[in-house]
Amino acid sequence: MNTLQDISEARNNSITLVRLLASLAVIYGHSYAVAGSGGSDWVMRITGFAHAGGVAVDLFFLMSGFLVTASILKRGVFVYARSRMLRLFPALWVYLGITTLVIGPWVSSLSVFDYFSNGQTWAYLYHLGFGLTTEWFLPGVFEELKNKGVNGSIWSVIVEIRMYIIVAVVYLSGCLTNRSLFNVLALLVVVGVWSGLLEVPGVKGETDNHVALLFLIGAFLYVNRGSVVVSPIYFIFALAVAGMTHGTPKFVYGYNLVLICVFIFLVFRSFGAFMDRLGDYSYGVYLWGWPVQQLVMLLFPQATPGVNAFVSSVVALTIGVASWHLVEKPCLALKDRSFERWRGWRKVGVSSASARPAE
């Protein structure tokens, strides 16, 4: 039987496509909250646990834990830190600059002077720009809408930053490179959080701890990828557990098992490999999805959730394409060049050491 290591190291995978579809699912899942229709999407109606956007965010964190752990173990902490910063912050700063400095004063009920002299404006820009805390509102912005948040998705970016830092700390402590030690630590954290005895360090609240645990599970899967057997039997078992616990407080366990199986059986297939040639538009779509939905509601207040989701998806995808080609891809090229220089320095160091005479 194949292991997770066998399928995850294949050249072609569908990670980029799955991330894009998940970003669009977040827009669809949020459309009911943005439109204020009082209904819920079909995923929430079936599971009674999470809407489509919530499932997509959970999948994001599971994938991120796996991929980020791979990154630091393969490249080391310095290249890892630079890679994470270049992947996360440039697009975030462009988004924050446009929404805070352009869209904010344009749609705010306050005068331009009052808007820019309000401390909340700069707190929003500063706290989110440096990944310090989640900020939801700008003064006078979207206050006539049913949901007044400027971005209902950005909280997860803050949690993601926390998890990047934790991964670096665990790596520097030596736990991440010691499989047995890491497994014991991961097990203790999972049991502790699910039992309510502790929270993930730096993370507050039930939702944040939930996605942080999924990130940890993703890291656990990568560290133990050689021992994780890929078999449809596990998928059937996960569905059975989810079915038996549906409608009970224990459903979270069945849900997480199904999500892990979806991750393993979906993203490492080759059906979506074509997206790698086009670009990774998911982050831009994710950042811009909610504010675009709010602007659509501002322009078309009677729009149904379905109409809002469709129009917003088209606009957010267009922005996501632009963000990738104009901001994200050029910044990631800096990461690749720095990695090549780092490899060059290592080779020089190895050559010099090998040429040194024995003492």
Tab-separated table of C-alpha atoms in Angstrom:
chain	number	residue	atom	x	y	z
A	1	MET	CA	0.000	0.000	0.000
A	2	ASN	CA	1.067	3.570	-0.665
A	3	THR	CA	1.961	5.819	2.226
A	4	LEU	CA	1.320	9.526	2.536
A	5	GLN	CA	4.993	10.052	1.790
A	6	ASP	CA	4.657	8.194	-1.516
A	7	ILE	CA	1.742	10.275	-2.793
A	8	SER	CA	2.850	13.633	-1.354
A	9	GLU	CA	6.227	13.480	-3.079
A	10	ALA	CA	4.701	12.919	-6.511
A	11	ARG	CA	5.513	15.678	-8.988
A	12	ASN	CA	1.906	16.529	-9.863
A	13	ASN	CA	-0.681	17.456	-7.224
A	14	SER	CA	-3.829	19.550	-6.896
A	15	ILE	CA	-2.833	21.749	-3.959
A	16	THR	CA	-3.114	25.006	-5.915
A	17	LEU	CA	-6.536	24.174	-7.342
A	18	VAL	CA	-7.914	22.952	-4.008
A	19	ARG	CA	-6.771	26.155	-2.316
A	20	LEU	CA	-8.498	28.251	-4.976
A	21	LEU	CA	-11.736	26.286	-4.691
A	22	ALA	CA	-11.550	26.609	-0.908
A	23	SER	CA	-11.167	30.392	-1.207
A	24	LEU	CA	-14.248	30.559	-3.417
A	25	ALA	CA	-16.096	28.315	-0.942
A	26	VAL	CA	-15.364	30.879	1.771
A	27	ILE	CA	-17.121	33.530	-0.325
A	28	TYR	CA	-20.109	31.258	-0.800
A	29	GLY	CA	-20.212	30.366	2.896
A	30	HIS	CA	-20.084	34.023	3.916
A	31	SER	CA	-22.787	35.126	1.482
A	32	TYR	CA	-25.578	34.331	3.938
A	33	ALA	CA	-23.957	36.343	6.728
A	34	VAL	CA	-23.211	39.248	4.408
A	35	ALA	CA	-26.706	39.304	2.900
A	36	GLY	CA	-28.251	38.881	6.342
A	37	SER	CA	-30.864	36.525	4.945
A	38	GLY	CA	-31.068	34.486	8.132
A	39	GLY	CA	-30.528	31.232	6.215
A	40	SER	CA	-27.537	28.948	5.888
A	41	ASP	CA	-25.747	27.191	3.055
A	42	TRP	CA	-26.234	23.539	2.183
A	43	VAL	CA	-23.079	22.451	4.009
A	44	MET	CA	-24.349	23.876	7.271
A	45	ARG	CA	-27.773	22.348	6.691
A	46	ILE	CA	-26.219	18.897	6.194
A	47	THR	CA	-23.541	18.953	8.885
A	48	GLY	CA	-25.152	21.233	11.446
A	49	PHE	CA	-21.555	22.033	12.397
A	50	ALA	CA	-19.898	24.355	9.870
A	51	HIS	CA	-20.805	26.262	6.727
A	52	ALA	CA	-18.875	25.894	3.482
A	53	GLY	CA	-16.503	28.703	4.389
A	54	GLY	CA	-15.721	27.151	7.762
A	55	VAL	CA	-14.925	23.786	6.187
A	56	ALA	CA	-12.703	25.540	3.639
A	57	VAL	CA	-10.788	27.403	6.362
A	58	ASP	CA	-10.342	24.154	8.291
A	59	LEU	CA	-8.910	22.549	5.160
A	60	PHE	CA	-6.603	25.548	4.692
A	61	PHE	CA	-5.119	25.087	8.158
A	62	LEU	CA	-4.721	21.341	7.736
A	63	MET	CA	-2.902	21.837	4.426
A	64	SER	CA	-0.841	24.701	5.820
A	65	GLY	CA	0.375	22.642	8.777
A	66	PHE	CA	1.555	19.926	6.412
A	67	LEU	CA	3.220	22.224	3.879
A	68	VAL	CA	4.774	24.670	6.339
A	69	THR	CA	6.314	21.836	8.357
A	70	ALA	CA	7.762	20.451	5.137
A	71	SER	CA	9.187	23.885	4.334
A	72	ILE	CA	11.091	24.379	7.581
A	73	LEU	CA	12.399	20.797	7.715
A	74	LYS	CA	13.649	20.985	4.127
A	75	ARG	CA	15.082	24.508	4.110
A	76	GLY	CA	15.852	25.490	7.670
A	77	VAL	CA	14.555	28.302	9.828
A	78	PHE	CA	16.116	31.312	8.082
A	79	VAL	CA	14.861	30.504	4.608
A	80	TYR	CA	11.558	29.407	6.178
A	81	ALA	CA	11.103	32.750	7.942
A	82	ARG	CA	11.870	34.744	4.824
A	83	SER	CA	9.600	32.547	2.709
A	84	ARG	CA	6.673	32.943	5.118
A	85	MET	CA	7.086	36.709	5.273
A	86	LEU	CA	7.267	37.106	1.504
A	87	ARG	CA	4.256	34.846	1.001
A	88	LEU	CA	2.068	36.491	3.599
A	89	PHE	CA	2.797	40.172	4.057
A	90	PRO	CA	3.175	41.855	0.635
A	91	ALA	CA	-0.338	40.930	-0.549
A	92	LEU	CA	-1.704	41.673	2.933
A	93	TRP	CA	-0.130	45.125	2.978
A	94	VAL	CA	-1.462	45.962	-0.465
A	95	TYR	CA	-4.906	44.797	0.621
A	96	LEU	CA	-4.766	46.810	3.854
A	97	GLY	CA	-3.467	49.896	2.066
A	98	ILE	CA	-6.256	49.897	-0.504
A	99	THR	CA	-9.084	49.025	1.896
A	100	THR	CA	-7.954	51.404	4.654
A	101	LEU	CA	-6.673	54.355	2.640
A	102	VAL	CA	-8.878	54.234	-0.470
A	103	ILE	CA	-12.071	52.221	0.014
A	104	GLY	CA	-12.477	53.200	3.675
A	105	PRO	CA	-12.733	56.982	3.216
A	106	TRP	CA	-14.745	56.468	0.024
A	107	VAL	CA	-17.587	54.500	1.655
A	108	SER	CA	-17.334	55.817	5.220
A	109	SER	CA	-20.192	57.900	6.591
A	110	LEU	CA	-17.570	60.165	8.189
A	111	SER	CA	-15.861	63.040	6.452
A	112	VAL	CA	-12.405	62.340	5.048
A	113	PHE	CA	-10.852	64.414	7.819
A	114	ASP	CA	-12.780	62.663	10.579
A	115	TYR	CA	-12.009	59.270	9.071
A	116	PHE	CA	-8.258	59.804	8.965
A	117	SER	CA	-8.127	61.515	12.341
A	118	ASN	CA	-9.903	58.587	13.999
A	119	GLY	CA	-7.524	56.338	15.922
A	120	GLN	CA	-9.474	53.238	14.885
A	121	THR	CA	-8.343	53.762	11.274
A	122	TRP	CA	-4.674	53.554	12.174
A	123	ALA	CA	-5.180	50.793	14.740
A	124	TYR	CA	-6.768	48.686	11.976
A	125	LEU	CA	-3.833	49.317	9.647
A	126	TYR	CA	-1.124	48.852	12.284
A	127	HIS	CA	-2.453	45.813	14.144
A	128	LEU	CA	-3.330	43.837	11.032
A	129	GLY	CA	-0.289	44.998	9.072
A	130	PHE	CA	2.059	43.507	11.663
A	131	GLY	CA	-0.150	40.525	12.477
A	132	LEU	CA	-0.627	41.623	16.081
A	133	THR	CA	-4.369	41.340	16.688
A	134	THR	CA	-7.562	40.957	14.702
A	135	GLU	CA	-9.383	44.178	13.856
A	136	TRP	CA	-12.862	44.017	12.391
A	137	PHE	CA	-14.055	47.582	11.817
A	138	LEU	CA	-13.122	50.902	10.269
A	139	PRO	CA	-14.883	54.101	11.419
A	140	GLY	CA	-18.152	54.657	9.556
A	141	VAL	CA	-17.401	51.925	6.994
A	142	PHE	CA	-20.264	49.581	6.015
A	143	GLU	CA	-22.261	50.790	9.024
A	144	GLU	CA	-25.490	50.811	7.000
A	145	LEU	CA	-25.085	47.127	6.086
A	146	LYS	CA	-26.441	44.200	8.045
A	147	ASN	CA	-22.903	43.030	8.786
A	148	LYS	CA	-20.533	45.908	9.478
A	149	GLY	CA	-17.233	44.034	9.411
A	150	VAL	CA	-14.597	45.232	6.954
A	151	ASN	CA	-13.205	41.719	6.628
A	152	GLY	CA	-14.698	38.630	8.213
A	153	SER	CA	-11.866	36.360	7.033
A	154	ILE	CA	-8.762	38.143	8.202
A	155	TRP	CA	-8.870	36.661	11.719
A	156	SER	CA	-7.497	33.432	10.286
A	157	VAL	CA	-4.444	35.230	8.873
A	158	ILE	CA	-3.561	36.338	12.401
A	159	VAL	CA	-3.898	32.758	13.684
A	160	GLU	CA	-1.789	31.557	10.749
A	161	ILE	CA	0.992	33.953	11.750
A	162	ARG	CA	0.863	32.594	15.300
A	163	MET	CA	1.221	29.065	13.970
A	164	TYR	CA	4.203	30.016	11.801
A	165	ILE	CA	5.952	31.369	14.893
A	166	ILE	CA	5.125	28.249	16.921
A	167	VAL	CA	6.533	26.019	14.156
A	168	ALA	CA	9.783	28.003	14.190
A	169	VAL	CA	10.049	27.778	17.989
A	170	VAL	CA	9.366	24.033	18.010
A	171	TYR	CA	11.932	23.549	15.239
A	172	LEU	CA	14.603	25.559	17.078
A	173	SER	CA	13.912	23.605	20.264
A	174	GLY	CA	14.744	20.389	18.418
A	175	CYS	CA	11.299	18.851	18.953
A	176	LEU	CA	10.327	18.978	15.307
A	177	THR	CA	13.360	17.021	14.198
A	178	ASN	CA	12.852	14.397	16.903
A	179	ARG	CA	9.885	12.379	15.690
A	180	SER	CA	9.140	10.580	18.962
A	181	LEU	CA	9.361	13.733	21.039
A	182	PHE	CA	7.190	15.682	18.606
A	183	ASN	CA	4.556	12.954	18.537
A	184	VAL	CA	4.311	12.913	22.329
A	185	LEU	CA	4.093	16.706	22.432
A	186	ALA	CA	1.448	16.799	19.691
A	187	LEU	CA	-0.635	14.135	21.418
A	188	LEU	CA	-0.540	16.017	24.719
A	189	VAL	CA	-1.628	19.261	23.033
A	190	VAL	CA	-4.479	17.605	21.136
A	191	VAL	CA	-5.795	15.830	24.240
A	192	GLY	CA	-5.340	18.937	26.372
A	193	VAL	CA	-7.163	21.271	23.991
A	194	TRP	CA	-10.008	18.854	23.236
A	195	SER	CA	-10.483	18.212	26.944
A	196	GLY	CA	-10.544	21.938	27.667
A	197	LEU	CA	-7.506	21.820	29.942
A	198	LEU	CA	-5.338	24.113	27.819
A	199	GLU	CA	-5.242	26.374	24.773
A	200	VAL	CA	-2.760	26.401	21.927
A	201	PRO	CA	-0.040	28.935	22.927
A	202	GLY	CA	-0.789	32.408	21.569
A	203	VAL	CA	-4.281	31.427	20.441
A	204	LYS	CA	-7.530	32.384	22.171
A	205	GLY	CA	-11.092	31.189	21.700
A	206	GLU	CA	-12.768	27.986	20.600
A	207	THR	CA	-12.650	28.677	16.844
A	208	ASP	CA	-9.001	29.743	16.872
A	209	ASN	CA	-8.012	26.675	18.882
A	210	HIS	CA	-9.972	24.452	16.508
A	211	VAL	CA	-8.082	25.622	13.413
A	212	ALA	CA	-4.779	25.660	15.321
A	213	LEU	CA	-5.304	21.984	16.168
A	214	LEU	CA	-5.936	21.210	12.511
A	215	PHE	CA	-2.656	22.961	11.697
A	216	LEU	CA	-0.971	20.765	14.302
A	217	ILE	CA	-2.568	17.653	12.807
A	218	GLY	CA	-1.230	18.694	9.397
A	219	ALA	CA	2.259	19.001	10.904
A	220	PHE	CA	1.832	15.605	12.566
A	221	LEU	CA	0.869	14.042	9.233
A	222	TYR	CA	4.000	15.420	7.583
A	223	VAL	CA	6.353	14.281	10.339
A	224	ASN	CA	4.812	10.786	10.221
A	225	ARG	CA	4.070	10.681	6.481
A	226	GLY	CA	6.132	7.545	5.981
A	227	SER	CA	3.945	5.638	8.443
A	228	VAL	CA	0.532	6.920	7.308
A	229	VAL	CA	-0.957	4.279	5.020
A	230	VAL	CA	-3.368	5.599	2.394
A	231	SER	CA	-6.362	3.297	2.174
A	232	PRO	CA	-10.066	3.767	1.338
A	233	ILE	CA	-10.821	1.752	4.469
A	234	TYR	CA	-9.850	4.744	6.601
A	235	PHE	CA	-12.172	7.010	4.622
A	236	ILE	CA	-15.045	4.581	5.170
A	237	PHE	CA	-14.212	4.436	8.872
A	238	ALA	CA	-14.155	8.243	9.100
A	239	LEU	CA	-17.550	8.500	7.394
A	240	ALA	CA	-18.940	5.890	9.781
A	241	VAL	CA	-17.689	7.806	12.830
A	242	ALA	CA	-19.105	11.049	11.441
A	243	GLY	CA	-22.437	9.380	10.769
A	244	MET	CA	-22.696	7.839	14.236
A	245	THR	CA	-21.780	11.088	16.011
A	246	HIS	CA	-23.779	13.459	13.787
A	247	GLY	CA	-25.951	15.774	15.844
A	248	THR	CA	-23.958	15.160	19.023
A	249	PRO	CA	-21.090	17.094	20.675
A	250	LYS	CA	-18.756	14.282	19.546
A	251	PHE	CA	-19.354	15.062	15.869
A	252	VAL	CA	-16.205	17.204	15.830
A	253	TYR	CA	-14.120	14.020	15.966
A	254	GLY	CA	-15.864	12.418	13.000
A	255	TYR	CA	-15.745	15.721	11.131
A	256	ASN	CA	-11.999	16.054	11.648
A	257	LEU	CA	-11.399	12.469	10.523
A	258	VAL	CA	-13.376	13.049	7.333
A	259	LEU	CA	-11.508	16.322	6.718
A	260	ILE	CA	-8.148	14.570	7.089
A	261	CYS	CA	-9.227	11.889	4.607
A	262	VAL	CA	-10.445	14.534	2.147
A	263	PHE	CA	-7.063	16.239	2.436
A	264	ILE	CA	-5.121	13.026	1.845
A	265	PHE	CA	-7.298	11.667	-0.955
A	266	LEU	CA	-7.926	14.979	-2.732
A	267	VAL	CA	-4.945	17.307	-2.786
A	268	PHE	CA	-2.271	14.808	-3.789
A	269	ARG	CA	-4.035	13.765	-6.988
A	270	SER	CA	-2.997	15.087	-10.379
A	271	PHE	CA	-6.393	16.309	-11.653
A	272	GLY	CA	-5.648	19.920	-10.671
A	273	ALA	CA	-1.994	20.060	-11.656
A	274	PHE	CA	-2.803	22.444	-14.529
A	275	MET	CA	-3.296	25.265	-11.988
A	276	ASP	CA	0.415	25.294	-11.222
A	277	ARG	CA	1.010	26.676	-14.702
A	278	LEU	CA	-1.533	29.457	-14.196
A	279	GLY	CA	-0.774	30.688	-10.688
A	280	ASP	CA	-1.869	30.487	-7.066
A	281	TYR	CA	-4.719	32.975	-6.862
A	282	SER	CA	-6.183	31.651	-3.607
A	283	TYR	CA	-4.620	34.116	-1.156
A	284	GLY	CA	-5.751	37.177	-3.087
A	285	VAL	CA	-9.239	35.726	-3.472
A	286	TYR	CA	-9.349	34.941	0.232
A	287	LEU	CA	-8.225	38.408	1.341
A	288	TRP	CA	-10.547	40.302	-0.977
A	289	GLY	CA	-13.590	38.031	-0.847
A	290	TRP	CA	-15.337	39.576	2.159
A	291	PRO	CA	-14.781	43.291	1.375
A	292	VAL	CA	-15.890	42.665	-2.206
A	293	GLN	CA	-19.034	40.989	-0.872
A	294	GLN	CA	-19.678	44.006	1.337
A	295	LEU	CA	-19.240	46.382	-1.604
A	296	VAL	CA	-21.637	44.278	-3.669
A	297	MET	CA	-24.206	44.560	-0.870
A	298	LEU	CA	-23.595	48.295	-0.698
A	299	LEU	CA	-24.298	48.648	-4.424
A	300	PHE	CA	-27.051	46.010	-4.613
A	301	PRO	CA	-28.654	45.823	-1.147
A	302	GLN	CA	-31.406	43.468	-2.322
A	303	ALA	CA	-29.000	40.878	-3.697
A	304	THR	CA	-29.680	37.316	-2.567
A	305	PRO	CA	-26.854	35.219	-1.070
A	306	GLY	CA	-26.514	33.350	-4.370
A	307	VAL	CA	-26.220	36.533	-6.432
A	308	ASN	CA	-23.820	38.049	-3.949
A	309	ALA	CA	-21.634	34.921	-3.974
A	310	PHE	CA	-21.532	34.739	-7.775
A	311	VAL	CA	-20.750	38.403	-8.441
A	312	SER	CA	-18.268	38.587	-5.585
A	313	SER	CA	-16.487	35.419	-6.725
A	314	VAL	CA	-15.962	36.840	-10.220
A	315	VAL	CA	-14.635	40.152	-8.888
A	316	ALA	CA	-12.480	38.564	-6.152
A	317	LEU	CA	-11.015	36.067	-8.623
A	318	THR	CA	-10.092	38.930	-10.966
A	319	ILE	CA	-8.376	40.733	-8.090
A	320	GLY	CA	-6.725	37.482	-7.018
A	321	VAL	CA	-5.213	37.031	-10.486
A	322	ALA	CA	-3.897	40.593	-10.420
A	323	SER	CA	-2.547	40.168	-6.890
A	324	TRP	CA	-0.672	37.015	-7.892
A	325	HIS	CA	0.951	38.434	-11.017
A	326	LEU	CA	1.636	41.961	-9.739
A	327	VAL	CA	2.483	41.376	-6.077
A	328	GLU	CA	2.768	37.790	-4.859
A	329	LYS	CA	4.693	36.128	-7.690
A	330	PRO	CA	7.373	38.870	-7.913
A	331	CYS	CA	7.860	38.705	-4.130
A	332	LEU	CA	8.115	34.916	-4.169
A	333	ALA	CA	10.804	35.248	-6.838
A	334	LEU	CA	12.881	37.071	-4.198
A	335	LYS	CA	12.415	34.044	-1.942
A	336	ASP	CA	13.650	31.675	-4.625
A	337	ARG	CA	16.703	33.817	-5.336
A	338	SER	CA	17.565	34.018	-1.640
A	339	PHE	CA	17.290	30.237	-1.366
A	340	GLU	CA	19.631	29.743	-4.290
A	341	ARG	CA	22.152	32.120	-2.683
A	342	TRP	CA	21.833	30.215	0.602
A	343	ARG	CA	22.497	26.937	-1.201
A	344	GLY	CA	25.501	28.537	-2.887
A	345	TRP	CA	26.915	29.694	0.428
A	346	ARG	CA	26.470	26.215	1.883
A	347	LYS	CA	28.322	24.652	-1.075
A	348	VAL	CA	31.184	27.126	-0.677
A	349	GLY	CA	31.353	26.334	3.026
A	350	VAL	CA	31.379	22.590	2.393
A	351	SER	CA	34.054	22.910	-0.298
A	352	SER	CA	36.261	25.020	1.943
A	353	ALA	CA	35.870	22.630	4.843
A	354	SER	CA	36.702	19.602	2.717
A	355	ALA	CA	39.804	21.289	1.320
A	356	ARG	CA	41.094	22.133	4.806
A	357	PRO	CA	43.957	19.826	5.813
A	358	ALA	CA	43.432	17.550	8.769
A	359	GLU	CA	44.862	18.839	11.998
